[in-house]
PDB file of C-alpha atoms in Angstrom:
ATOM      1  CA  MET A  17     148.235 139.826 157.473  1.00 76.00           C
ATOM      2  CA  GLN A  18     150.557 140.048 154.373  1.00 74.00           C
ATOM      3  CA  SER A  19     149.164 141.084 151.051  1.00 73.00           C
ATOM      4  CA  ASP A  20     152.294 141.335 148.991  1.00 70.00           C
ATOM      5  CA  PHE A  21     154.009 138.386 147.255  1.00 75.00           C
ATOM      6  CA  ARG A  22     150.911 136.209 147.544  1.00 75.00           C
ATOM      7  CA  ALA A  23     148.645 134.828 144.872  1.00 76.00           C
ATOM      8  CA  GLY A  24     145.321 136.593 144.758  1.00 79.00           C
ATOM      9  CA  HIS A  25     146.540 139.421 146.963  1.00 79.00           C
ATOM     10  CA  GLY A  26     147.909 142.851 146.295  1.00 81.00           C
ATOM     11  CA  CYS A  27     147.438 146.537 146.936  1.00 85.00           C
ATOM     12  CA  THR A  28     143.720 146.264 146.295  1.00 87.00           C
ATOM     13  CA  SER A  29     143.094 143.508 148.757  1.00 87.00           C
ATOM     14  CA  ALA A  30     145.269 145.183 151.444  1.00 89.00           C
ATOM     15  CA  MET A  31     143.398 148.548 150.958  1.00 89.00           C
ATOM     16  CA  LEU A  32     139.994 146.924 151.064  1.00 91.00           C
ATOM     17  CA  LYS A  33     140.847 144.967 154.267  1.00 92.00           C
ATOM     18  CA  VAL A  34     142.132 148.137 156.103  1.00 93.00           C
ATOM     19  CA  LEU A  35     139.356 150.357 154.874  1.00 93.00           C
ATOM     20  CA  ASN A  36     136.698 147.777 155.785  1.00 93.00           C
ATOM     21  CA  ASP A  37     137.961 147.552 159.267  1.00 94.00           C
ATOM     22  CA  ILE A  38     138.119 151.376 159.728  1.00 93.00           C
ATOM     23  CA  ILE A  39     134.740 152.009 158.155  1.00 93.00           C
ATOM     24  CA  THR A  40     133.123 149.291 160.297  1.00 94.00           C
ATOM     25  CA  ALA A  41     134.490 151.058 163.409  1.00 92.00           C
ATOM     26  CA  ILE A  42     133.265 154.407 162.249  1.00 90.00           C
ATOM     27  CA  ASP A  43     129.774 153.021 161.475  1.00 91.00           C
ATOM     28  CA  LYS A  44     129.711 151.729 165.084  1.00 92.00           C
ATOM     29  CA  ARG A  45     130.493 155.308 166.217  1.00 91.00           C
ATOM     30  CA  GLN A  46     133.882 154.292 167.503  1.00 92.00           C
ATOM     31  CA  TYR A  47     137.209 156.108 167.369  1.00 91.00           C
ATOM     32  CA  CYS A  48     139.803 154.550 165.081  1.00 94.00           C
ATOM     33  CA  ALA A  49     143.525 155.524 165.265  1.00 95.00           C
ATOM     34  CA  ALA A  50     146.347 154.279 163.075  1.00 96.00           C
ATOM     35  CA  VAL A  51     150.164 154.390 162.817  1.00 96.00           C
ATOM     36  CA  PHE A  52     151.638 154.177 159.282  1.00 96.00           C
ATOM     37  CA  ILE A  53     155.066 152.603 159.971  1.00 95.00           C
ATOM     38  CA  ASP A  54     158.046 153.371 157.769  1.00 94.00           C
ATOM     39  CA  LEU A  55     161.186 151.318 157.941  1.00 94.00           C
ATOM     40  CA  ALA A  56     164.551 152.417 156.712  1.00 93.00           C
ATOM     41  CA  LYS A  57     166.006 150.189 153.928  1.00 92.00           C
ATOM     42  CA  ALA A  58     164.120 147.142 155.181  1.00 92.00           C
ATOM     43  CA  PHE A  59     165.095 144.715 152.369  1.00 92.00           C
ATOM     44  CA  ASP A  60     168.761 145.731 152.707  1.00 93.00           C
ATOM     45  CA  SER A  61     168.746 145.251 156.513  1.00 94.00           C
ATOM     46  CA  VAL A  62     167.815 141.522 156.720  1.00 95.00           C
ATOM     47  CA  ASN A  63     170.185 139.736 159.085  1.00 96.00           C
ATOM     48  CA  HIS A  64     171.162 136.426 157.504  1.00 96.00           C
ATOM     49  CA  HIS A  65     171.740 134.658 160.776  1.00 96.00           C
ATOM     50  CA  ILE A  66     168.276 135.616 161.994  1.00 96.00           C
ATOM     51  CA  LEU A  67     166.720 134.655 158.711  1.00 97.00           C
ATOM     52  CA  ILE A  68     168.374 131.224 158.787  1.00 96.00           C
ATOM     53  CA  GLY A  69     166.990 130.736 162.285  1.00 96.00           C
ATOM     54  CA  ARG A  70     163.468 131.559 161.063  1.00 95.00           C
ATOM     55  CA  LEU A  71     163.789 129.022 158.173  1.00 96.00           C
ATOM     56  CA  ASN A  72     165.001 126.485 160.727  1.00 96.00           C
ATOM     57  CA  SER A  73     161.941 127.091 162.939  1.00 94.00           C
ATOM     58  CA  LEU A  74     159.776 126.402 159.880  1.00 94.00           C
ATOM     59  CA  GLY A  75     161.181 122.903 159.592  1.00 95.00           C
ATOM     60  CA  PHE A  76     163.696 123.353 156.739  1.00 95.00           C
ATOM     61  CA  SER A  77     166.136 120.478 156.594  1.00 97.00           C
ATOM     62  CA  ASN A  78     169.848 120.887 157.445  1.00 97.00           C
ATOM     63  CA  ASP A  79     170.731 120.487 153.728  1.00 97.00           C
ATOM     64  CA  CYS A  80     168.258 123.353 152.850  1.00 96.00           C
ATOM     65  CA  LEU A  81     169.696 125.558 155.544  1.00 97.00           C
ATOM     66  CA  ALA A  82     173.147 124.867 154.352  1.00 97.00           C
ATOM     67  CA  TRP A  83     172.072 125.785 150.774  1.00 96.00           C
ATOM     68  CA  PHE A  84     170.642 129.124 151.945  1.00 95.00           C
ATOM     69  CA  THR A  85     173.710 129.819 153.965  1.00 95.00           C
ATOM     70  CA  ASN A  86     175.788 129.275 150.855  1.00 95.00           C
ATOM     71  CA  TYR A  87     173.282 131.422 148.856  1.00 94.00           C
ATOM     72  CA  PHE A  88     173.901 134.366 151.135  1.00 93.00           C
ATOM     73  CA  SER A  89     177.706 133.890 151.337  1.00 93.00           C
ATOM     74  CA  ASP A  90     180.379 135.726 149.357  1.00 91.00           C
ATOM     75  CA  ARG A  91     178.016 138.184 147.662  1.00 90.00           C
ATOM     76  CA  VAL A  92     179.392 141.432 146.280  1.00 90.00           C
ATOM     77  CA  GLN A  93     177.995 144.499 144.645  1.00 89.00           C
ATOM     78  CA  CYS A  94     179.422 146.993 142.139  1.00 91.00           C
ATOM     79  CA  VAL A  95     178.441 150.242 140.398  1.00 93.00           C
ATOM     80  CA  LYS A  96     178.767 150.751 136.660  1.00 93.00           C
ATOM     81  CA  SER A  97     178.796 154.280 135.249  1.00 95.00           C
ATOM     82  CA  GLU A  98     179.720 155.287 131.712  1.00 94.00           C
ATOM     83  CA  GLY A  99     181.328 151.933 131.066  1.00 93.00           C
ATOM     84  CA  LEU A 100     183.432 151.979 134.125  1.00 96.00           C
ATOM     85  CA  LEU A 101     182.973 149.330 136.865  1.00 95.00           C
ATOM     86  CA  SER A 102     183.812 150.061 140.470  1.00 96.00           C
ATOM     87  CA  GLY A 103     185.601 147.570 142.707  1.00 94.00           C
ATOM     88  CA  PRO A 104     183.449 144.899 144.473  1.00 93.00           C
ATOM     89  CA  LEU A 105     181.950 145.631 147.889  1.00 92.00           C
ATOM     90  CA  ALA A 106     181.051 142.742 150.119  1.00 92.00           C
ATOM     91  CA  VAL A 107     177.314 142.355 150.890  1.00 90.00           C
ATOM     92  CA  SER A 108     176.916 140.909 154.373  1.00 92.00           C
ATOM     93  CA  MET A 109     173.162 141.556 154.928  1.00 94.00           C
ATOM     94  CA  GLY A 110     169.923 141.938 152.984  1.00 94.00           C
ATOM     95  CA  VAL A 111     167.993 139.788 150.573  1.00 92.00           C
ATOM     96  CA  PRO A 112     168.904 140.084 146.786  1.00 87.00           C
ATOM     97  CA  GLN A 113     166.424 142.455 145.295  1.00 79.00           C
ATOM     98  CA  GLY A 114     165.179 141.556 141.893  1.00 83.00           C
ATOM     99  CA  SER A 115     165.684 137.848 142.682  1.00 88.00           C
ATOM    100  CA  ILE A 116     162.935 135.222 142.744  1.00 89.00           C
ATOM    101  CA  LEU A 117     163.688 134.213 146.316  1.00 92.00           C
ATOM    102  CA  GLY A 118     164.076 137.718 147.714  1.00 91.00           C
ATOM    103  CA  PRO A 119     160.448 138.579 148.244  1.00 88.00           C
ATOM    104  CA  THR A 120     159.556 135.225 149.853  1.00 89.00           C
ATOM    105  CA  LEU A 121     162.579 135.310 152.141  1.00 93.00           C
ATOM    106  CA  PHE A 122     161.660 138.796 153.262  1.00 92.00           C
ATOM    107  CA  SER A 123     158.115 137.721 154.088  1.00 89.00           C
ATOM    108  CA  VAL A 124     159.480 134.861 156.164  1.00 91.00           C
ATOM    109  CA  TYR A 125     161.745 137.379 157.961  1.00 94.00           C
ATOM    110  CA  ILE A 126     159.062 139.977 158.819  1.00 91.00           C
ATOM    111  CA  ASN A 127     155.734 138.259 159.084  1.00 85.00           C
ATOM    112  CA  ASP A 128     155.866 137.333 162.726  1.00 89.00           C
ATOM    113  CA  VAL A 129     155.841 141.015 163.589  1.00 90.00           C
ATOM    114  CA  ALA A 130     152.031 140.805 163.223  1.00 88.00           C
ATOM    115  CA  LEU A 131     151.895 138.566 166.332  1.00 90.00           C
ATOM    116  CA  ALA A 132     153.060 141.482 168.428  1.00 91.00           C
ATOM    117  CA  ALA A 133     149.971 143.649 167.673  1.00 90.00           C
ATOM    118  CA  GLY A 134     148.127 142.520 170.720  1.00 89.00           C
ATOM    119  CA  GLU A 135     144.662 144.068 170.817  1.00 89.00           C
ATOM    120  CA  SER A 136     145.353 146.154 167.702  1.00 93.00           C
ATOM    121  CA  LEU A 137     145.126 145.077 164.149  1.00 92.00           C
ATOM    122  CA  VAL A 138     148.173 145.150 161.762  1.00 92.00           C
ATOM    123  CA  HIS A 139     148.453 144.658 157.997  1.00 90.00           C
ATOM    124  CA  LEU A 140     151.613 144.260 155.952  1.00 88.00           C
ATOM    125  CA  TYR A 141     152.356 145.007 152.297  1.00 85.00           C
ATOM    126  CA  ALA A 142     155.996 143.944 152.025  1.00 82.00           C
ATOM    127  CA  ASP A 143     157.548 146.379 154.552  1.00 84.00           C
ATOM    128  CA  ASP A 144     154.648 148.882 154.491  1.00 88.00           C
ATOM    129  CA  THR A 145     152.997 148.328 157.781  1.00 92.00           C
ATOM    130  CA  ILE A 146     149.861 149.873 159.194  1.00 94.00           C
ATOM    131  CA  LEU A 147     148.863 149.353 162.850  1.00 96.00           C
ATOM    132  CA  TYR A 148     145.359 150.354 163.855  1.00 96.00           C
ATOM    133  CA  THR A 149     142.867 149.968 166.698  1.00 95.00           C
ATOM    134  CA  SER A 150     139.287 151.202 167.487  1.00 95.00           C
ATOM    135  CA  GLY A 151     136.936 151.519 170.399  1.00 93.00           C
ATOM    136  CA  PRO A 152     134.274 153.685 172.005  1.00 92.00           C
ATOM    137  CA  SER A 153     136.752 155.644 174.182  1.00 91.00           C
ATOM    138  CA  LEU A 154     139.430 157.751 172.582  1.00 91.00           C
ATOM    139  CA  ASP A 155     141.752 157.535 175.593  1.00 91.00           C
ATOM    140  CA  THR A 156     141.485 153.698 175.539  1.00 93.00           C
ATOM    141  CA  VAL A 157     142.127 153.611 171.805  1.00 94.00           C
ATOM    142  CA  LEU A 158     145.267 155.794 172.069  1.00 94.00           C
ATOM    143  CA  THR A 159     146.591 153.743 175.018  1.00 95.00           C
ATOM    144  CA  THR A 160     146.019 150.505 173.226  1.00 96.00           C
ATOM    145  CA  LEU A 161     147.643 151.917 170.064  1.00 96.00           C
ATOM    146  CA  GLN A 162     150.743 152.983 172.103  1.00 96.00           C
ATOM    147  CA  THR A 163     151.036 149.627 173.766  1.00 96.00           C
ATOM    148  CA  SER A 164     150.880 147.752 170.492  1.00 96.00           C
ATOM    149  CA  PHE A 165     153.233 150.193 168.818  1.00 97.00           C
ATOM    150  CA  ASN A 166     155.789 149.595 171.563  1.00 97.00           C
ATOM    151  CA  ALA A 167     155.546 145.890 171.017  1.00 96.00           C
ATOM    152  CA  ILE A 168     155.856 146.189 167.250  1.00 95.00           C
ATOM    153  CA  GLN A 169     158.926 148.380 167.716  1.00 96.00           C
ATOM    154  CA  LEU A 170     160.527 145.716 169.910  1.00 96.00           C
ATOM    155  CA  SER A 171     159.852 143.155 167.220  1.00 95.00           C
ATOM    156  CA  PHE A 172     161.511 145.291 164.632  1.00 95.00           C
ATOM    157  CA  ARG A 173     164.484 145.839 166.874  1.00 95.00           C
ATOM    158  CA  GLY A 174     164.837 142.071 167.394  1.00 95.00           C
ATOM    159  CA  LEU A 175     164.969 141.795 163.576  1.00 95.00           C
ATOM    160  CA  GLN A 176     167.549 144.657 163.457  1.00 95.00           C
ATOM    161  CA  LEU A 177     165.142 146.724 161.305  1.00 95.00           C
ATOM    162  CA  LEU A 178     165.306 150.413 161.873  1.00 95.00           C
ATOM    163  CA  LEU A 179     162.195 152.554 162.315  1.00 95.00           C
ATOM    164  CA  ASN A 180     162.232 155.755 160.278  1.00 95.00           C
ATOM    165  CA  ALA A 181     160.511 157.853 162.937  1.00 94.00           C
ATOM    166  CA  SER A 182     160.311 161.077 160.880  1.00 93.00           C
ATOM    167  CA  LYS A 183     158.359 159.286 158.109  1.00 94.00           C
ATOM    168  CA  THR A 184     156.133 157.232 160.499  1.00 96.00           C
ATOM    169  CA  LYS A 185     152.777 159.043 160.891  1.00 95.00           C
ATOM    170  CA  CYS A 186     149.596 158.740 162.912  1.00 95.00           C
ATOM    171  CA  MET A 187     146.021 159.478 161.989  1.00 94.00           C
ATOM    172  CA  LEU A 188     142.749 159.581 163.903  1.00 93.00           C
ATOM    173  CA  PHE A 189     139.844 158.565 161.708  1.00 90.00           C
ATOM    174  CA  ASN A 190     136.639 160.340 162.811  1.00 82.00           C
ATOM    175  CA  ARG A 191     133.575 161.728 161.081  1.00 75.00           C
ATOM    176  CA  SER A 192     131.330 162.987 163.764  1.00 73.00           C
ATOM    177  CA  LEU A 193     132.596 162.133 167.304  1.00 71.00           C
ATOM    178  CA  SER A 194     134.122 164.883 169.396  1.00 70.00           C
ATOM    179  CA  ALA A 195     137.882 164.781 169.484  1.00 68.00           C
ATOM    180  CA  PRO A 196     140.834 167.147 169.951  1.00 66.00           C
ATOM    181  CA  SER A 197     142.384 168.561 166.781  1.00 61.00           C
ATOM    182  CA  ARG A 198     145.577 166.866 167.848  1.00 66.00           C
ATOM    183  CA  PRO A 199     145.320 163.871 170.204  1.00 72.00           C
ATOM    184  CA  SER A 200     147.900 163.060 172.738  1.00 76.00           C
ATOM    185  CA  SER A 201     151.187 162.032 171.167  1.00 84.00           C
ATOM    186  CA  THR A 202     152.053 158.512 170.144  1.00 92.00           C
ATOM    187  CA  THR A 203     155.808 158.063 170.793  1.00 94.00           C
ATOM    188  CA  THR A 204     158.613 155.823 169.784  1.00 95.00           C
ATOM    189  CA  LEU A 205     160.683 153.878 172.284  1.00 95.00           C
ATOM    190  CA  ASP A 206     163.316 156.558 171.905  1.00 93.00           C
ATOM    191  CA  GLY A 207     160.810 159.204 173.006  1.00 92.00           C
ATOM    192  CA  PHE A 208     160.199 160.725 169.594  1.00 94.00           C
ATOM    193  CA  ASP A 209     156.634 162.114 169.210  1.00 94.00           C
ATOM    194  CA  LEU A 210     155.029 160.927 165.962  1.00 94.00           C
ATOM    195  CA  GLU A 211     153.243 163.454 163.845  1.00 93.00           C
ATOM    196  CA  TYR A 212     149.437 163.257 163.561  1.00 92.00           C
ATOM    197  CA  VAL A 213     148.406 164.039 159.981  1.00 92.00           C
ATOM    198  CA  ASP A 214     145.033 164.586 158.207  1.00 90.00           C
ATOM    199  CA  ASN A 215     146.155 162.966 154.959  1.00 92.00           C
ATOM    200  CA  TYR A 216     148.512 160.056 154.208  1.00 93.00           C
ATOM    201  CA  LYS A 217     149.319 158.266 150.998  1.00 91.00           C
ATOM    202  CA  TYR A 218     148.926 154.511 151.700  1.00 91.00           C
ATOM    203  CA  LEU A 219     149.710 152.039 148.932  1.00 89.00           C
ATOM    204  CA  GLY A 220     149.022 154.783 146.320  1.00 88.00           C
ATOM    205  CA  VAL A 221     145.738 156.012 147.762  1.00 88.00           C
ATOM    206  CA  TRP A 222     145.417 159.283 149.646  1.00 91.00           C
ATOM    207  CA  LEU A 223     143.516 158.629 152.886  1.00 91.00           C
ATOM    208  CA  ASP A 224     142.112 161.480 154.970  1.00 90.00           C
ATOM    209  CA  CYS A 225     140.891 161.488 158.500  1.00 87.00           C
ATOM    210  CA  LYS A 226     137.254 161.584 157.436  1.00 87.00           C
ATOM    211  CA  LEU A 227     137.610 159.045 154.618  1.00 85.00           C
ATOM    212  CA  SER A 228     136.111 161.539 152.207  1.00 85.00           C
ATOM    213  CA  PHE A 229     138.831 160.801 149.585  1.00 82.00           C
ATOM    214  CA  GLN A 230     138.781 164.462 148.510  1.00 81.00           C
ATOM    215  CA  THR A 231     142.583 164.624 148.664  1.00 80.00           C
ATOM    216  CA  HIS A 232     142.907 161.553 146.434  1.00 81.00           C
ATOM    217  CA  GLN A 233     140.412 162.916 143.964  1.00 76.00           C
ATOM    218  CA  THR A 234     142.177 166.278 143.633  1.00 79.00           C
ATOM    219  CA  SER A 235     145.727 165.038 143.718  1.00 71.00           C
ATOM    220  CA  PRO A 236     147.622 164.963 140.407  1.00 70.00           C
ATOM    221  CA  ILE A 237     147.951 161.525 138.774  1.00 61.00           C
ATOM    222  CA  GLN A 238     151.471 160.196 139.121  1.00 55.00           C
ATOM    223  CA  ASN A 239     153.028 157.325 137.239  1.00 49.00           C
TER     224      ASN A 239
END
């Protein structure tokens, strides 16, 4: 369920997988609802102790675990501006971005989140996560989505990753079935009602609730 940092996978494979699932549901005249999950500073929030525990569960030897513990230890960061260098600031969490190991370590850290999806589907592209489900009954679809979203949130909390609720959006994909203009709210564990949108930019592609791609075709090209 992870398309980033893998040979033969990328934005295209992730988009094709998600769109195929949604279009298949629509072709079966089913409702399909999704939550586009945004995490705040995910790479910088990795807890080293939890990550070492995950590496241990994968069977890494004690020597390897000691090496990674040392790799994370005594890291500092500075800022350089106009030739002046700030004093060092200790870095006690996160994976080193721009490093060779960073992306793989982040994947190890986050990938088990997909196991919490239950009856829904989930796809990851690094920390970009989409949770979606489909079915013939709108009420059942929204209930299943809420249950899965609750479980996903608990997984993120266990990893000490913070949900950015204001940037996390919902969408109901539907071409012909009757549905309210704004379905019943999907909420966070803190009681925040997520916004339902008609358009959302996912991995560089503007998706709309009818999958017409009109928004994507008319949006200005951005580098």
